[in-house]
PDB file of C-alpha atoms and ligand atoms in Angstrom:
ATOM      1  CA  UNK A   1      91.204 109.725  72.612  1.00  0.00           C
ATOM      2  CA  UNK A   2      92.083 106.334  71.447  1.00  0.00           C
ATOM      3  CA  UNK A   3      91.467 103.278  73.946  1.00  0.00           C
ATOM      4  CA  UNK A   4      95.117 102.429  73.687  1.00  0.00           C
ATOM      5  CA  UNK A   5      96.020 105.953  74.437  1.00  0.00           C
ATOM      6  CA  UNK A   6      93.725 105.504  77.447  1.00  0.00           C
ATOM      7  CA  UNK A   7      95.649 102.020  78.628  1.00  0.00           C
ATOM      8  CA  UNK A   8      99.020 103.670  78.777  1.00  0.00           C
ATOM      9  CA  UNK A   9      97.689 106.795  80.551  1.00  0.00           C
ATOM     10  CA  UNK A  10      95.997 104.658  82.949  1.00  0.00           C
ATOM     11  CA  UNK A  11      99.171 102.702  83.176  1.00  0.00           C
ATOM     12  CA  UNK A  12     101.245 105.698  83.859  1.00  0.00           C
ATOM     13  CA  UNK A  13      98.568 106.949  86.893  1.00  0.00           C
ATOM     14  CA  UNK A  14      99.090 103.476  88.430  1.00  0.00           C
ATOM     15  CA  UNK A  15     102.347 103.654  88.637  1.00  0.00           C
ATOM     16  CA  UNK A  16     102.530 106.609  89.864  1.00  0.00           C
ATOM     17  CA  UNK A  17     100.424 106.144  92.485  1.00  0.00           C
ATOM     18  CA  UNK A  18     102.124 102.747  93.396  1.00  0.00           C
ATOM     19  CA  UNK A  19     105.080 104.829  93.876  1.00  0.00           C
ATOM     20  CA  UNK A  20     103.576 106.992  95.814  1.00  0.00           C
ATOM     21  CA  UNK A  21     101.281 104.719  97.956  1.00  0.00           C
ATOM     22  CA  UNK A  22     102.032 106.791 101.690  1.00  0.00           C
ATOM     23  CA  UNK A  23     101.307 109.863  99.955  1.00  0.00           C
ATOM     24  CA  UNK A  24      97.997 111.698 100.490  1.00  0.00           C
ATOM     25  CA  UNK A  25      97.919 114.227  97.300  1.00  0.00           C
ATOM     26  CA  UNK A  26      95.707 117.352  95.807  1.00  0.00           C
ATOM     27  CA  UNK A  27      95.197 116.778  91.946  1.00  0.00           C
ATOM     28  CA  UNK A  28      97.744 120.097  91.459  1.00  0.00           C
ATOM     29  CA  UNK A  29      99.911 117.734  93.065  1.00  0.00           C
ATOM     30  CA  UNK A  30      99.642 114.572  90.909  1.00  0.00           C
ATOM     31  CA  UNK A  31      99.585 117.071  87.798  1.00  0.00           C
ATOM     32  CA  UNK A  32     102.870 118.880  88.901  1.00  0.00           C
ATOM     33  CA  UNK A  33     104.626 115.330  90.087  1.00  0.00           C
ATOM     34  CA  UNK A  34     103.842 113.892  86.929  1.00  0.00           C
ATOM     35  CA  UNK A  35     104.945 116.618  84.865  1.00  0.00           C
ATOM     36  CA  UNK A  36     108.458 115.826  86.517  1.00  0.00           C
ATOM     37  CA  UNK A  37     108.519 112.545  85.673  1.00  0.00           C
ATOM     38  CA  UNK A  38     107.988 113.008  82.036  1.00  0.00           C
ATOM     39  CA  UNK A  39     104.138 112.399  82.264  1.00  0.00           C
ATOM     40  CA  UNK A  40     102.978 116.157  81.145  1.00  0.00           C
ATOM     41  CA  UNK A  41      99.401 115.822  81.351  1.00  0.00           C
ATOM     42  CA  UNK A  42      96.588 119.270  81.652  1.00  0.00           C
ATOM     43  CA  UNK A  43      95.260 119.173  85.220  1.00  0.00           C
ATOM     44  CA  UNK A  44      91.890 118.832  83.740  1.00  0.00           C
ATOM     45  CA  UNK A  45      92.865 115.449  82.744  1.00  0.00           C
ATOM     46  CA  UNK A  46      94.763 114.367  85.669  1.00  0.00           C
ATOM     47  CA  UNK A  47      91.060 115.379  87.335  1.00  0.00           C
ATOM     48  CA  UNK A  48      89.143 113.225  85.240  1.00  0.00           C
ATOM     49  CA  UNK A  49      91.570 110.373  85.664  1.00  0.00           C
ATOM     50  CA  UNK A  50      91.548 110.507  89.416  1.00  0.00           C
ATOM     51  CA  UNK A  51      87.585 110.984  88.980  1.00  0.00           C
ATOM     52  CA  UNK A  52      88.031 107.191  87.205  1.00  0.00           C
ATOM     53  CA  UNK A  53      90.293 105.785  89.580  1.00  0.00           C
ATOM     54  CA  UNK A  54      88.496 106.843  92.253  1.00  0.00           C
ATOM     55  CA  UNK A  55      85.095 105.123  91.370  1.00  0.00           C
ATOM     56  CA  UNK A  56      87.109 102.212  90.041  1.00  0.00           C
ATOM     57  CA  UNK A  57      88.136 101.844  93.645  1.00  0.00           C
ATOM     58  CA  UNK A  58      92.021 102.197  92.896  1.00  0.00           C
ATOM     59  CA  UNK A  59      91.855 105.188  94.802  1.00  0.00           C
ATOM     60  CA  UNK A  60      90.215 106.823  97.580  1.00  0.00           C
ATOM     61  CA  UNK A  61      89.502 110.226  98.967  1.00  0.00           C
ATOM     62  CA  UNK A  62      90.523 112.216 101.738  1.00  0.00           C
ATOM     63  CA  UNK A  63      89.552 114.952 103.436  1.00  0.00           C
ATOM     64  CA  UNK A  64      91.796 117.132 105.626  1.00  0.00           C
ATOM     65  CA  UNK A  65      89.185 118.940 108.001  1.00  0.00           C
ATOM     66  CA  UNK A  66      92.016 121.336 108.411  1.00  0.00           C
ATOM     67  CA  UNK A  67      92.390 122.819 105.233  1.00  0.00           C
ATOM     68  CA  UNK A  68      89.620 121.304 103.582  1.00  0.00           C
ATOM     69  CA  UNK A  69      91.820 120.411 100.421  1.00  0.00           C
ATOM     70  CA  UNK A  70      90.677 117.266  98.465  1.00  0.00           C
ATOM     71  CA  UNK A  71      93.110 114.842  98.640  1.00  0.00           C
ATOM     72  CA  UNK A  72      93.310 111.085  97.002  1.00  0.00           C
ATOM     73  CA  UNK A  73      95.297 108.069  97.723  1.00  0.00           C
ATOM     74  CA  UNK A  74      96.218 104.567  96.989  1.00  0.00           C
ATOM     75  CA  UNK A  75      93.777 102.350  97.919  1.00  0.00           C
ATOM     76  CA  UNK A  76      95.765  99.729  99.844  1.00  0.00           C
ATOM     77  CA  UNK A  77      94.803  95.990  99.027  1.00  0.00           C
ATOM     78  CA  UNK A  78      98.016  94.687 100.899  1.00  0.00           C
ATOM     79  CA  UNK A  79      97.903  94.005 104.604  1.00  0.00           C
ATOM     80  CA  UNK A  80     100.676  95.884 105.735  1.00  0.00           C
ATOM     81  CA  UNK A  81      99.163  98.687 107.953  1.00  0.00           C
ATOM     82  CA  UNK A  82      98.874 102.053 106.311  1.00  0.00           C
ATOM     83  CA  UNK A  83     100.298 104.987 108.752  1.00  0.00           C
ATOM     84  CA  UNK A  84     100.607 108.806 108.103  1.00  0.00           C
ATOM     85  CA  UNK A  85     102.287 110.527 110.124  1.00  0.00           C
ATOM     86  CA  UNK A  86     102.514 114.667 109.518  1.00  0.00           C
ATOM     87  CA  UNK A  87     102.914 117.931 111.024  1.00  0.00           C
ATOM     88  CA  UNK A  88     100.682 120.786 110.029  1.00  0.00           C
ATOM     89  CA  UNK A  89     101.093 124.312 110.733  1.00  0.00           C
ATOM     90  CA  UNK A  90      98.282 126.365 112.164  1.00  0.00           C
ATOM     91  CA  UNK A  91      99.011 129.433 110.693  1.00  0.00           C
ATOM     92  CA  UNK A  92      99.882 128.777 106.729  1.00  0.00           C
ATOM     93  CA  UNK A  93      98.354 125.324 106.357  1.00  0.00           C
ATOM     94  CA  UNK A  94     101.528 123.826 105.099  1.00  0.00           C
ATOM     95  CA  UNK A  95     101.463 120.120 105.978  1.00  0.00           C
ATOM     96  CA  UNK A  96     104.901 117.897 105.981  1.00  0.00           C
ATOM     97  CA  UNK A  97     104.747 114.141 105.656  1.00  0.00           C
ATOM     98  CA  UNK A  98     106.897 112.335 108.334  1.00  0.00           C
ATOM     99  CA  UNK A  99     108.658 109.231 107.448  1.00  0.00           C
ATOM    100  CA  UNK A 100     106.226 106.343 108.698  1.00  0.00           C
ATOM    101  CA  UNK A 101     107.930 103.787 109.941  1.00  0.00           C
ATOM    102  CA  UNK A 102     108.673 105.535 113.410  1.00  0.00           C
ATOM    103  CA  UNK A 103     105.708 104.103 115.048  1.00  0.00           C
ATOM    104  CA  UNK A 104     105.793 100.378 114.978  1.00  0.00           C
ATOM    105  CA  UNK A 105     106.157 100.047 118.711  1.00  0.00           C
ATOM    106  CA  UNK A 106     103.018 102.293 118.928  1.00  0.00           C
ATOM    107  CA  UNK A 107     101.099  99.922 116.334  1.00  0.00           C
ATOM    108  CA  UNK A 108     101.842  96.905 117.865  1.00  0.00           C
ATOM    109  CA  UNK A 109     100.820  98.372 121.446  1.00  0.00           C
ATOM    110  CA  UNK A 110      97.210  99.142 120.597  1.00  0.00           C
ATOM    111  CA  UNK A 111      97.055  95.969 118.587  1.00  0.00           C
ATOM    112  CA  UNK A 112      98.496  93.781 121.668  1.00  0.00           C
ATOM    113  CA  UNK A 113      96.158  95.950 124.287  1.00  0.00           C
ATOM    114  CA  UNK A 114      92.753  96.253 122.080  1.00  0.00           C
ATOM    115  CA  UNK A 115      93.139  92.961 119.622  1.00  0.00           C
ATOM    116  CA  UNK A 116      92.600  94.879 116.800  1.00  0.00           C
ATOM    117  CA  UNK A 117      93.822  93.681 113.358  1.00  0.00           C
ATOM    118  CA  UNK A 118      94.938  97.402 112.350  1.00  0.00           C
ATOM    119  CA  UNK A 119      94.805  98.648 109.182  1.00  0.00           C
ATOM    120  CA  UNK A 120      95.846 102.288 109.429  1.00  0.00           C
ATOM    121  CA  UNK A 121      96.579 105.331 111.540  1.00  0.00           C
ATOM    122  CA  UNK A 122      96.968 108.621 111.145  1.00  0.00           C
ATOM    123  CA  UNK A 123      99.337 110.857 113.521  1.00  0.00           C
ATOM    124  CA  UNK A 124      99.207 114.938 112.878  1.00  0.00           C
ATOM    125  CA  UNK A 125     101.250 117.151 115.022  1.00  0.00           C
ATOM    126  CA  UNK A 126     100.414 120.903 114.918  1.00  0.00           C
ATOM    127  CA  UNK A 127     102.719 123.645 115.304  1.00  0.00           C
ATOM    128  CA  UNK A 128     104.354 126.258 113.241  1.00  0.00           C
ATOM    129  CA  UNK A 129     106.165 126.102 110.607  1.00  0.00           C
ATOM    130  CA  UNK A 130     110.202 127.262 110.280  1.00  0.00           C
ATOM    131  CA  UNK A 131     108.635 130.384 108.221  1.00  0.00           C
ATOM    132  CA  UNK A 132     105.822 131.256 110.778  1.00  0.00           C
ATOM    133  CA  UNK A 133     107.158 130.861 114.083  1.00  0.00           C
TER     134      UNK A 133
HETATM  135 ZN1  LIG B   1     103.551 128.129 108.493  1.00  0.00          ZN
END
């Protein structure tokens, strides 16, 4: 592959992730959400670039004890507080991202009572799903 090739590949994964910054995602996602927007790339190579981004520090892993899928995000270099917030169901595993900006009472709480400069959270409700319960 050409180096310029490369560049606007690499380009294209930092936007997307940029976009998606509050978003935790497998690499089937990132291959399936890029094929949407135009970016139709073989999940091998979406692996390989998230491999790269990964040790270039741009993004960083994360592992969901409860279904042990591999999941990568933005590596935040702002200083705004990074919060996910999701419900998971115990029976099929699906997991929903909540939007995050429900808790800023709750942030500045445990900042004002433990001093903390907070950086992130992370919420998960369990339950079941519409289709399970
Ligand atoms: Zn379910």
């Amino acid at each position: 592959m050409s180096s310029e090739r490369l560049t606007k590949q690499k380009q294209a994964f930092r936007r997307f992730f940029e976009a998606n910054r509050e978003k935790e995602l497998t690499v089937a996602e990132i291959a399936e959400m890029l094929k949407e927007s135009g970016n139709n790339m073989g999940i091998a190579t979406v692996y390989r670039a998230v491999k790269r981004l990964e040790s270039e520090g741009i993004l960083v892993k994360c592992i969901n004890g409860a279904t042990s899928k591999t999941r990568y995000r933005y590596a935040s270099h702002d200083n705004s507080i990074r919060s996910v917030h999701r419900v998971f169901c115990t029976v099929c595993g699906k997991i929903v991202d909540l939007p995050y900006k429900f808790t800023d009472k709750l942030e500045k709480n445990v900042a004002d009572l433990t001093g903390f400069a907070l950086t992130e959270h992370q919420i998960m409700f369990y339950g079941l799903c519409p289709d399970c319960k």
